[in-house]
Every structure is written in C-alpha cells, then in structure tokens.
Coordinates of N, CA and C in Angstrom, one line a residue:
X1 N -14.9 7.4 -2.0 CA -14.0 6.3 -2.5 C -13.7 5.4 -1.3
X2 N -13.9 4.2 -1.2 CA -13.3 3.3 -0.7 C -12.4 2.2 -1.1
X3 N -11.4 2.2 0.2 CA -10.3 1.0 -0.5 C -10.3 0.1 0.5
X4 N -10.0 -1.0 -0.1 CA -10.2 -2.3 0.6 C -8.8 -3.2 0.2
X5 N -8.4 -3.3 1.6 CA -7.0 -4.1 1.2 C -6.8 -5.1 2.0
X6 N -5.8 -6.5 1.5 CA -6.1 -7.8 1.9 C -5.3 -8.1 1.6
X7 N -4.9 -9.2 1.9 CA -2.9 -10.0 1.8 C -2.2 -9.8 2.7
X8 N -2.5 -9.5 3.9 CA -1.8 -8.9 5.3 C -1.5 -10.2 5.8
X9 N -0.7 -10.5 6.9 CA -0.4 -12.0 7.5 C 0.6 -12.0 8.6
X10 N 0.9 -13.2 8.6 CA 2.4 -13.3 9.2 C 3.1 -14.7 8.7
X11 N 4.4 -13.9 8.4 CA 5.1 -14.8 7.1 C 6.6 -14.9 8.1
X12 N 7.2 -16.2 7.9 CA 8.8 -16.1 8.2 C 9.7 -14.9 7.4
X13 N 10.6 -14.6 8.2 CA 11.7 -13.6 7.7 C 12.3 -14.5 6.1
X14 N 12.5 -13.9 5.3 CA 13.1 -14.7 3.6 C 11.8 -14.9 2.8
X15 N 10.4 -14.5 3.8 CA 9.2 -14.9 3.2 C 8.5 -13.8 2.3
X16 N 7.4 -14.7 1.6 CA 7.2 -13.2 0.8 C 5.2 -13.2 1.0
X17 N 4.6 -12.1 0.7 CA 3.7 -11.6 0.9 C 2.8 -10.5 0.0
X18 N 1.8 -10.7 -0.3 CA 1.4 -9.6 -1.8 C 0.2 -9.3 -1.3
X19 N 0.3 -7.8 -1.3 CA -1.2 -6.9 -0.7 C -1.8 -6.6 -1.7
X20 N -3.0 -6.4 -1.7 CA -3.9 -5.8 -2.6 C -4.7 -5.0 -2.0
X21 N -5.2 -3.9 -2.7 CA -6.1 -3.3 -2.3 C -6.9 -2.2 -3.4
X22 N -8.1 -2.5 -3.9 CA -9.4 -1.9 -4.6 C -10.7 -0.9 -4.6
X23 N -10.0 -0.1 -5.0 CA -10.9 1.4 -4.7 C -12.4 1.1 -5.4
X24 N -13.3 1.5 -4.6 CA -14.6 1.4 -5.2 C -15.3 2.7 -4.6
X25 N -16.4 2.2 -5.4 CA -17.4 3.9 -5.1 C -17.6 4.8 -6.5
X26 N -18.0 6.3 -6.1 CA -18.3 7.0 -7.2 C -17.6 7.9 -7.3
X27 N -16.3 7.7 -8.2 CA -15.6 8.4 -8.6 C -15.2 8.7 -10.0
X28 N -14.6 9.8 -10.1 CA -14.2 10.1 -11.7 C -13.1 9.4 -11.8
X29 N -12.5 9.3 -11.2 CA -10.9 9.3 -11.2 C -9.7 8.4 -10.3
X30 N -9.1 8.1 -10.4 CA -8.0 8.2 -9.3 C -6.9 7.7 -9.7
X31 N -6.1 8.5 -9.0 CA -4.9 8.9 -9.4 C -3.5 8.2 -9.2
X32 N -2.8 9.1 -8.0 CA -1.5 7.9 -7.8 C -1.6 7.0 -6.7
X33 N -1.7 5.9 -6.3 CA -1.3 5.0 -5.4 C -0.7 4.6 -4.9
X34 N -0.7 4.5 -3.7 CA 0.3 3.7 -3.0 C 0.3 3.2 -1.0
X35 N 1.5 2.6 -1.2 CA 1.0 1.7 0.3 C 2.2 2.7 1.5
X36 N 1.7 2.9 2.2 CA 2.4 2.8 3.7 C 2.3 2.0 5.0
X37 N 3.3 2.3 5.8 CA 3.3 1.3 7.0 C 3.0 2.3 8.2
X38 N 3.1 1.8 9.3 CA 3.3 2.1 10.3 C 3.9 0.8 11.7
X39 N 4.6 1.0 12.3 CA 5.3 0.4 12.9 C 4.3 0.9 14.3
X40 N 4.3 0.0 15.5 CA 4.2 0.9 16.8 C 5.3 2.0 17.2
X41 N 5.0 3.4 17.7 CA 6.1 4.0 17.8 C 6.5 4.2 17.3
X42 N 6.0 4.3 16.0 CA 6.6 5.1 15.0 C 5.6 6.2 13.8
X43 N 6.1 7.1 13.3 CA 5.1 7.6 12.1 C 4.8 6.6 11.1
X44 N 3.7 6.9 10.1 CA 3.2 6.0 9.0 C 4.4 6.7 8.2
X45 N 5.3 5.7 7.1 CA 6.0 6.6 6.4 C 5.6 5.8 5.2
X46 N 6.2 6.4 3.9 CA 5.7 5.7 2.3 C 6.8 4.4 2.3
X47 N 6.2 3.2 1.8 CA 6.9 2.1 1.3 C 6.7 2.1 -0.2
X48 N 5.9 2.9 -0.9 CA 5.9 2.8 -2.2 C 4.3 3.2 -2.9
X49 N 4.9 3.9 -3.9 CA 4.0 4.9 -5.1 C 3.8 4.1 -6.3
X50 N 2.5 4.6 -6.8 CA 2.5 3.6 -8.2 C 1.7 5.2 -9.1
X51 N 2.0 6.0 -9.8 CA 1.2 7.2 -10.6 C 0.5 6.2 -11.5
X52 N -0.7 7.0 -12.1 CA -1.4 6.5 -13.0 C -1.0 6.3 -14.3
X53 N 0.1 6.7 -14.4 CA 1.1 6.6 -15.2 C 2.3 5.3 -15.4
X54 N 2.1 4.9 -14.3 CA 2.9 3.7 -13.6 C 4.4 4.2 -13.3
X55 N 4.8 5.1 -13.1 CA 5.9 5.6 -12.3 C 5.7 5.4 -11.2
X56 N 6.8 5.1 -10.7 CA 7.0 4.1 -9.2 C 8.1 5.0 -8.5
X57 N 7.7 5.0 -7.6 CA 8.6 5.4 -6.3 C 8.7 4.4 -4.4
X58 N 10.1 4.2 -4.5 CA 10.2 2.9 -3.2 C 10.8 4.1 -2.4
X59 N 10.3 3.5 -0.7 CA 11.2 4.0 0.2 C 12.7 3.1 0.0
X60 N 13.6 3.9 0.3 CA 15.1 3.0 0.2 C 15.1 1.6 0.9
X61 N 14.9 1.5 2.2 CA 14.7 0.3 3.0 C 13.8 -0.9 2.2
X62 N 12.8 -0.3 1.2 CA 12.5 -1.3 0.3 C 12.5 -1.8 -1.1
X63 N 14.0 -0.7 -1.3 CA 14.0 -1.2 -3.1 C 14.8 -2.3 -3.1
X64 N 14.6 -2.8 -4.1 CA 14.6 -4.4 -5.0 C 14.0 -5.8 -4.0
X65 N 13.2 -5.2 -3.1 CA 12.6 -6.5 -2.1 C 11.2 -6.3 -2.5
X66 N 10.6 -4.9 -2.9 CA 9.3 -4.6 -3.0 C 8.8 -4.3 -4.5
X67 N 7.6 -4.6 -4.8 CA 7.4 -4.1 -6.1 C 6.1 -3.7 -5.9
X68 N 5.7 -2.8 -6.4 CA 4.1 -2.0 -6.2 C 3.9 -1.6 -8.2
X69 N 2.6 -2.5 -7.8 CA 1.9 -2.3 -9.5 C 0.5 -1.6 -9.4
X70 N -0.1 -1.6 -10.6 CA -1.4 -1.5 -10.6 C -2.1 -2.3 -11.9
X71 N -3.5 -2.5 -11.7 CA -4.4 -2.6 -12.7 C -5.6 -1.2 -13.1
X72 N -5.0 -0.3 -13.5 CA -6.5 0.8 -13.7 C -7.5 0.4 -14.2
X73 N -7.9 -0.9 -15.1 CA -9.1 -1.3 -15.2 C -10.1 -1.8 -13.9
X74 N -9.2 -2.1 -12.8 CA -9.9 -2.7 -11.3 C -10.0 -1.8 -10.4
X75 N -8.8 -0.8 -11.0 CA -8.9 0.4 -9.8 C -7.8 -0.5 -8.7
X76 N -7.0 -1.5 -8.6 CA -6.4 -2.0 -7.8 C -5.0 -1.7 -7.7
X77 N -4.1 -1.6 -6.6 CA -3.0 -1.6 -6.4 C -2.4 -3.1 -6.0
X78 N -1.3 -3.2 -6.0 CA -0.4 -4.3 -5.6 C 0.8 -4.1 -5.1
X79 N 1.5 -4.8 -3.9 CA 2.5 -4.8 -3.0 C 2.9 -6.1 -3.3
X80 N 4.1 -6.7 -4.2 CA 4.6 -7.8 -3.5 C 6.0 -7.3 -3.1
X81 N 5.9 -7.9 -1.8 CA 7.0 -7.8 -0.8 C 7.8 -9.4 -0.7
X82 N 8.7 -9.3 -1.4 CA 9.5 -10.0 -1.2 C 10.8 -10.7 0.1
X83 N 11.6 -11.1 0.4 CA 12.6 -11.4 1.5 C 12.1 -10.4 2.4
X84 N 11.8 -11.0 3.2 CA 10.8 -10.3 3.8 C 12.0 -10.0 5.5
X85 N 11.4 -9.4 6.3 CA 12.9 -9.2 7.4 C 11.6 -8.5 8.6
X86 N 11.7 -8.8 9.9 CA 11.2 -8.4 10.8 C 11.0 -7.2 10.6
X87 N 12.0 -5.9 10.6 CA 11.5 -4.4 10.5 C 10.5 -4.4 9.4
X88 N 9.7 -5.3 8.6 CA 9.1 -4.7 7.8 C 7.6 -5.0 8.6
X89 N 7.8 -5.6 9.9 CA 6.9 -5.6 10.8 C 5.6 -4.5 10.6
X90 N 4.4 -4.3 10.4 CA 3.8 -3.0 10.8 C 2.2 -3.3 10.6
X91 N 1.3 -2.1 10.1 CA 0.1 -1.9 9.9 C 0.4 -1.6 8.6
X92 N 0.0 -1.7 7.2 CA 0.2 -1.5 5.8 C -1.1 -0.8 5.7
X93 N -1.0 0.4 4.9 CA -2.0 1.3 4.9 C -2.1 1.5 3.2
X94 N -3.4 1.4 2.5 CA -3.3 2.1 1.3 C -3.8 3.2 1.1
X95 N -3.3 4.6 0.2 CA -4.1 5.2 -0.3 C -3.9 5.5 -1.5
X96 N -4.5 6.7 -2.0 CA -4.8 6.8 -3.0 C -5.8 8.2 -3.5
X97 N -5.3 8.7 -4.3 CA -6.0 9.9 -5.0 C -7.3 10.0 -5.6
X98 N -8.2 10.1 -5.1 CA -9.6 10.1 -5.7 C -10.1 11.4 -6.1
X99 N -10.9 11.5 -7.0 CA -11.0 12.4 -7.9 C -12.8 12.4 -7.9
X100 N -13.2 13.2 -6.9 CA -15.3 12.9 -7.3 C -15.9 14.3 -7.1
X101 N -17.0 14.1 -7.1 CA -17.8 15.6 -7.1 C -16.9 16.3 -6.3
X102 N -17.0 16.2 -5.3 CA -16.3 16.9 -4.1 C -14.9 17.7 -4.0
X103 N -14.3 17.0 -5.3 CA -12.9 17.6 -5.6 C -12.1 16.2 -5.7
X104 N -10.6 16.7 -5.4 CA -9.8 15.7 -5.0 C -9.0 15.7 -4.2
X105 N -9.2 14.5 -3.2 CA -8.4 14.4 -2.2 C -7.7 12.8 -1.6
X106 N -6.4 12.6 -0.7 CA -6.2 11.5 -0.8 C -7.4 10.7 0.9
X107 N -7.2 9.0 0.0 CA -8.2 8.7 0.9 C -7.4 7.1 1.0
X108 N -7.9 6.7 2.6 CA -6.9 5.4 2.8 C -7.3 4.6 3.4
X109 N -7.1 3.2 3.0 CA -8.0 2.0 3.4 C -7.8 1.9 5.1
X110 N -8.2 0.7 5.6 CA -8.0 0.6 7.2 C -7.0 -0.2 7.4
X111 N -6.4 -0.1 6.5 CA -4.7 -1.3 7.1 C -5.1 -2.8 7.0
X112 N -4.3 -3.3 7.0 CA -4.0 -4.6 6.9 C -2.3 -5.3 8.1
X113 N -2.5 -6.0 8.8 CA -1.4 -6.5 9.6 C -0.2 -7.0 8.7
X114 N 0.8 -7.1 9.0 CA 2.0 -7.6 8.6 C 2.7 -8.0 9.4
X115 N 3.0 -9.2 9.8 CA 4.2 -9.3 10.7 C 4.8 -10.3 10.4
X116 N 6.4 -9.9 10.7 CA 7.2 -11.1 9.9 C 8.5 -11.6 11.3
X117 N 7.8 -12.7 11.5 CA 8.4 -13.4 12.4 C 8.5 -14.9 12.4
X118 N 9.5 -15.0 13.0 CA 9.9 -16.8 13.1 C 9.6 -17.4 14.1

C-alpha cells in the first residue's frame, strides 16, 4: 500500500489549508484513516481519524477547526484545516489500515510540510 499526500504549504495564521492523501497498490482493503503531525521536538501525535465507516475522531486542540473526510471509491482521505494558528506548525503524516496478502497492518505516507506563519 502506498499513500501519497499533497496540500502541505505555508498559509498565514486565520488561514486554511486541505490535505489529501490516496492509497494505491494491491490491496483488499483499507480501513480506518487518518492524519498525524509532528512538530520538531516533539512525538507524532493523532490530529484526526476517519473509520471506514466514517466515524471520526479529532485530537481536542483540533476540534471544530479541523474536519477529516473520506472518499472509499478513491481510497482518499481529507484534512481541511481551517483558522489555522502557528502550533499547528509540523510534518502531516497519513496513515492508514491496509488489508493485503500479507495481513493487515498500518502504513504511512512520507509527510507533507505545514507551516503557518506570518
């Protein structure tokens, strides 16, 4: 499984920003999605879950600024990040639950930049 994610930038603070990122390859499956960050200096933590189900889960620091969707016909996820604020500074990471011969395990694109400055 590979995922490929794009919409990364640098946006002013109140600005907004929408990541994508599209799983390809040879898979049966995949499951729940979702994006994380990483900051320098810091651990990658979750900014947001999307199940195949479309049950959503936000870290607190991003609910009602963030919304994370999907398309299962594309295999794609979506981040739009709204009012956007310096700490949301980082590397945006996606993954995602793939389901192939091999079993199932999670697998995660190579980041995409974010930085939100004036």
């Amino acid at each position: 499984v590979q995922l490929v994610e794009s919409g990364g930038g640098l946006v002013q603070p109140g600005g907004s920003l929408r990541l994508s990122c599209a799983a390809s390859g040879s898979f049966f499956s995949i499951g729940a999605m979702g994006w994380y960050r990483q900051a320098p200096r810091n651990q990658r933590e979750l900014v947001a879950s999307i199940a195949s189900g479309a049950t959503t889960n936000y870290a607190d620091s991003v609910k009602g600024r963030f919304t994370v969707s999907r398309d299962n016909a594309k295999n794609t996820v979506y981040l739009q990040m709204n009012s956007l604020k310096p700490e949301d500074t980082a590397v945006y990471y996606c993954g995602a639950m793939g389901t192939t011969s091999w079993g199932t395990r999670q697998y995660w694109g190579q980041g995409t930049q974010v930085t939100v400055s004036s």
